[in-house]
Short mmCIF file of C-alpha atoms in Angstrom, two decimals:
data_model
loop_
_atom_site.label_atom_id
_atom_site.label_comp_id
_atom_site.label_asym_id
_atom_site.label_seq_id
_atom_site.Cartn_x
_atom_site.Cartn_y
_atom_site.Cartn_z
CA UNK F 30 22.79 -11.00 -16.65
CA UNK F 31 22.24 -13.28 -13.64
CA UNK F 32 21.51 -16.60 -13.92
CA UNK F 33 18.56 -16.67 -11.95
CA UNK F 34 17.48 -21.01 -12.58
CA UNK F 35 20.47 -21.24 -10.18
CA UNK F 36 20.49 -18.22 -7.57
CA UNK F 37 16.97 -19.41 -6.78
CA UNK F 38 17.79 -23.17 -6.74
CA UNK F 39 20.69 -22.32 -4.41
CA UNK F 40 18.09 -20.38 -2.25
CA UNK F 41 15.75 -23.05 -2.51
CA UNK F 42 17.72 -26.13 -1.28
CA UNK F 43 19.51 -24.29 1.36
CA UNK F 44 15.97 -22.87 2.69
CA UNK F 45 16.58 -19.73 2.86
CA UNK F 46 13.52 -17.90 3.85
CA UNK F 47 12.51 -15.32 0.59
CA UNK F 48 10.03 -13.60 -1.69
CA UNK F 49 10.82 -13.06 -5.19
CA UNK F 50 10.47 -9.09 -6.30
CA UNK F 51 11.71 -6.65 -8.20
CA UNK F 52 11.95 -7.00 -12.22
CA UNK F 53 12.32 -11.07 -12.50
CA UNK F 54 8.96 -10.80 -10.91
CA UNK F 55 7.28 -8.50 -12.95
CA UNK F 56 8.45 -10.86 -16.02
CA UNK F 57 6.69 -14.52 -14.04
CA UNK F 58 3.72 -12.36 -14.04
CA UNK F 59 4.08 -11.44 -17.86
CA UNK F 60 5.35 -8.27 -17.90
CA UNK F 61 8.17 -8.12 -20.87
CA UNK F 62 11.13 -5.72 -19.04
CA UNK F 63 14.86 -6.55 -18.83
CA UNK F 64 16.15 -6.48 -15.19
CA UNK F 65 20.15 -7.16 -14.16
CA UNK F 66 20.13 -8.27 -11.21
CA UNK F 67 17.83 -10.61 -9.14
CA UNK F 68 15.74 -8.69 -6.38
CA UNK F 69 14.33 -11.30 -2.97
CA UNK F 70 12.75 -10.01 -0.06
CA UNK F 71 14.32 -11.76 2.96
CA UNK F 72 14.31 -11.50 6.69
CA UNK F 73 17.67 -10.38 7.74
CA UNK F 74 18.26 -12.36 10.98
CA UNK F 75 21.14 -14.67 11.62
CA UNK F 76 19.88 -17.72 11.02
CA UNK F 77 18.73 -16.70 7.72
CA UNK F 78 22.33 -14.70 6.50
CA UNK F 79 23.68 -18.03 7.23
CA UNK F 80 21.74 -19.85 4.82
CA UNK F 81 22.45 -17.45 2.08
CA UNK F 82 26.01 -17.41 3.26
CA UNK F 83 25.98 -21.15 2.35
CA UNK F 84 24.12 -21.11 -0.36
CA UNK F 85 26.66 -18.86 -1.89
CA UNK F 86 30.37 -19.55 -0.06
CA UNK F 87 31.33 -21.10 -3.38
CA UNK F 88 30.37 -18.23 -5.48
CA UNK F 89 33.22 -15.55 -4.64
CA UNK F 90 30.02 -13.73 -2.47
CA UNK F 91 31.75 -9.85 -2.50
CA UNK F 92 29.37 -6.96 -0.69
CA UNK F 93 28.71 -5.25 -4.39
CA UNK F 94 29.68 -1.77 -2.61
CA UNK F 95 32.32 -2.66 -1.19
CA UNK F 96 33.78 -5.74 -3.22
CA UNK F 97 37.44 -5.62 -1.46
CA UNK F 98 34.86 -6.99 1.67
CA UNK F 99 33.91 -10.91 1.17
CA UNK F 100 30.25 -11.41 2.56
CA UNK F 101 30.28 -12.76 6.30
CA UNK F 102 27.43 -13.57 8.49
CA UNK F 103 26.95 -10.41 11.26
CA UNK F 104 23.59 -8.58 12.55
CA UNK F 105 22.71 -5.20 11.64
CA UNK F 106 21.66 -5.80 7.79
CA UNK F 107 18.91 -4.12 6.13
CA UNK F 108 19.61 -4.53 2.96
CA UNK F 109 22.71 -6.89 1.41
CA UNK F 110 23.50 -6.51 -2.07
CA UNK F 111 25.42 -9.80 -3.48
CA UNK F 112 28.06 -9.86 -6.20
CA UNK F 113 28.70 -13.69 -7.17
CA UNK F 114 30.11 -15.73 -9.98
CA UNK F 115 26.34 -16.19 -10.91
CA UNK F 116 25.66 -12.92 -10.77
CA UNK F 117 24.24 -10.20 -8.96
CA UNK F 118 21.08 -10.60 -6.14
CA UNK F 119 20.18 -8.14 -3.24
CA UNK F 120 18.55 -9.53 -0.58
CA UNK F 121 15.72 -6.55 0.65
CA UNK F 122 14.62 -6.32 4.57
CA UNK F 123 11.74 -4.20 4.01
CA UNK F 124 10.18 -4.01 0.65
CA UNK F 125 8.77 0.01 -0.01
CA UNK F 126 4.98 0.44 -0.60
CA UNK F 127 4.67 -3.54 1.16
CA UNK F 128 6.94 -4.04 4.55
CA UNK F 129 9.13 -6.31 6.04
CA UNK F 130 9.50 -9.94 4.51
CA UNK F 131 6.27 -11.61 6.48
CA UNK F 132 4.24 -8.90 4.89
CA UNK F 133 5.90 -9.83 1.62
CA UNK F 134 5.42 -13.44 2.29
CA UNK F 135 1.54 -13.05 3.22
CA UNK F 136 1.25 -10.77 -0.30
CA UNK F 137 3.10 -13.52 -2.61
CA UNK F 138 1.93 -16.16 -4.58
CA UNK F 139 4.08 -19.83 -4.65
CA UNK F 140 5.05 -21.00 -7.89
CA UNK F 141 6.05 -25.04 -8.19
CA UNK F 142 8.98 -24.87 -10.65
CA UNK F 143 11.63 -27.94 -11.14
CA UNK F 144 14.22 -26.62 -9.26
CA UNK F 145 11.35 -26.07 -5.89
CA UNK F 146 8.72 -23.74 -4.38
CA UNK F 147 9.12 -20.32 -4.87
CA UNK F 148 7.51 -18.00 -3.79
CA UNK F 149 6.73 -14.54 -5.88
CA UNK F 150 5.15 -11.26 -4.60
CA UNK F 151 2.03 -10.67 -6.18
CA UNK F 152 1.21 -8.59 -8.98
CA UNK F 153 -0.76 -5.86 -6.88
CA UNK F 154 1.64 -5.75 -4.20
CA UNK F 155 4.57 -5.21 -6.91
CA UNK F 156 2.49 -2.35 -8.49
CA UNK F 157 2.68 -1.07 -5.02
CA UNK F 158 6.44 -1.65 -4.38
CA UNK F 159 7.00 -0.04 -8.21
CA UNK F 160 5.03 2.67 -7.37
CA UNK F 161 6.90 3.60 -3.90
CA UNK F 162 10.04 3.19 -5.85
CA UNK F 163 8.95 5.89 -8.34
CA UNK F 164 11.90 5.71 -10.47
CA UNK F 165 11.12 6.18 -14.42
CA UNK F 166 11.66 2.20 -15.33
CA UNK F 167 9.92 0.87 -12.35
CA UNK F 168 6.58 3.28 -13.50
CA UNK F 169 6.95 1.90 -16.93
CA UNK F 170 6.56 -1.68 -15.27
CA UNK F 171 3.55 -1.13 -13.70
CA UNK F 172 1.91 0.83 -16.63
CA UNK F 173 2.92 -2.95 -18.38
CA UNK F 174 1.65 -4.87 -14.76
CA UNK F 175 -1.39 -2.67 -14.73
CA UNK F 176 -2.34 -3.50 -18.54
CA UNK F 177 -2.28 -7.18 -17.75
CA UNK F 178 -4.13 -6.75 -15.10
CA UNK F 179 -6.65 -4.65 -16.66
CA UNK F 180 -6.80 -6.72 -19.74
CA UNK F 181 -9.13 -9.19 -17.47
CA UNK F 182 -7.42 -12.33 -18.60
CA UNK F 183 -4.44 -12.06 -16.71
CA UNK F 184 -1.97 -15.27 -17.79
CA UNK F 185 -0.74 -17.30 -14.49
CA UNK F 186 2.84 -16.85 -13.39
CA UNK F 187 5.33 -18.15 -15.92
CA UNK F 188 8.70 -19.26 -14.58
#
């Protein structure tokens, strides 16, 4: 399991430009699921690869796919999924049932934690990106997202 306190710190102090998604944001908004790998939402542009790049040189970054390929800084990502000694996190271009990472950003909630701000999609827009993903565990996540919702005392984002 990743170690997602410090992924996201790393994120945070090296500002690199992302939305939490995917299953550790289904659990800040209450929903109990297990999830094994951290999922962000990021713009892939140079400037922002570079930040991630140092925000993870020290962490044996591998291209999960490909591990025998260490993770350098080039144009043409959509997607990048990240093996490091922390764990696993895939950095998403365009998030399916949402868009693109400004889209994400404008549907997230921030969250002040001790390690920074952090900004999390929000619990509509992840029912959407669930739903678009269709697989079996994602659907059981929004029945669970859905419930909270429904239940019309919501809790607020945990960290």
């Amino acid at each position: 399991m990743p170690d997602l306190e410090k992924l996201l710190e790393r994120l945070i102090q090296h500002d690199v430009e992302f939305v939490l998604i995917g299953g550790y944001a289904a659990m800040m908004h209450g929903a109990p699921n297990a999830t094994f790998d951290v999922d962000v939402c990021s713009p892939m542009h140079v400037a922002n690869l570079e930040k991630i790049h140092a925000a993870f040189a020290d962490l044996e970054p591998v291209h999960r796919e490909r591990p025998d390929i260490p993770f350098k800084v080039s144009a043409g990502f959509r997607n990048c999924y990240l093996s490091t000694t922390l764990g696993k996190i895939d950095f998403i271009g365009n998030v399916s049932g949402v868009g693109d990472y400004s889209e994400a950003a404008a549907h997230s909630i921030e969250m002040d934690l001790p390690i920074g701000k952090l900004r999390v999609l929000d619990c509509e827009s992840l029912i959407r990106a669930k739903l678009a993903a269709g697989r079996e565990k994602d659907l059981l996540v929004v029945k669970q997202l859905r419930a909270i919702l429904e239940s019309g005392n919501p809790p607020e984002p945990q960290p």
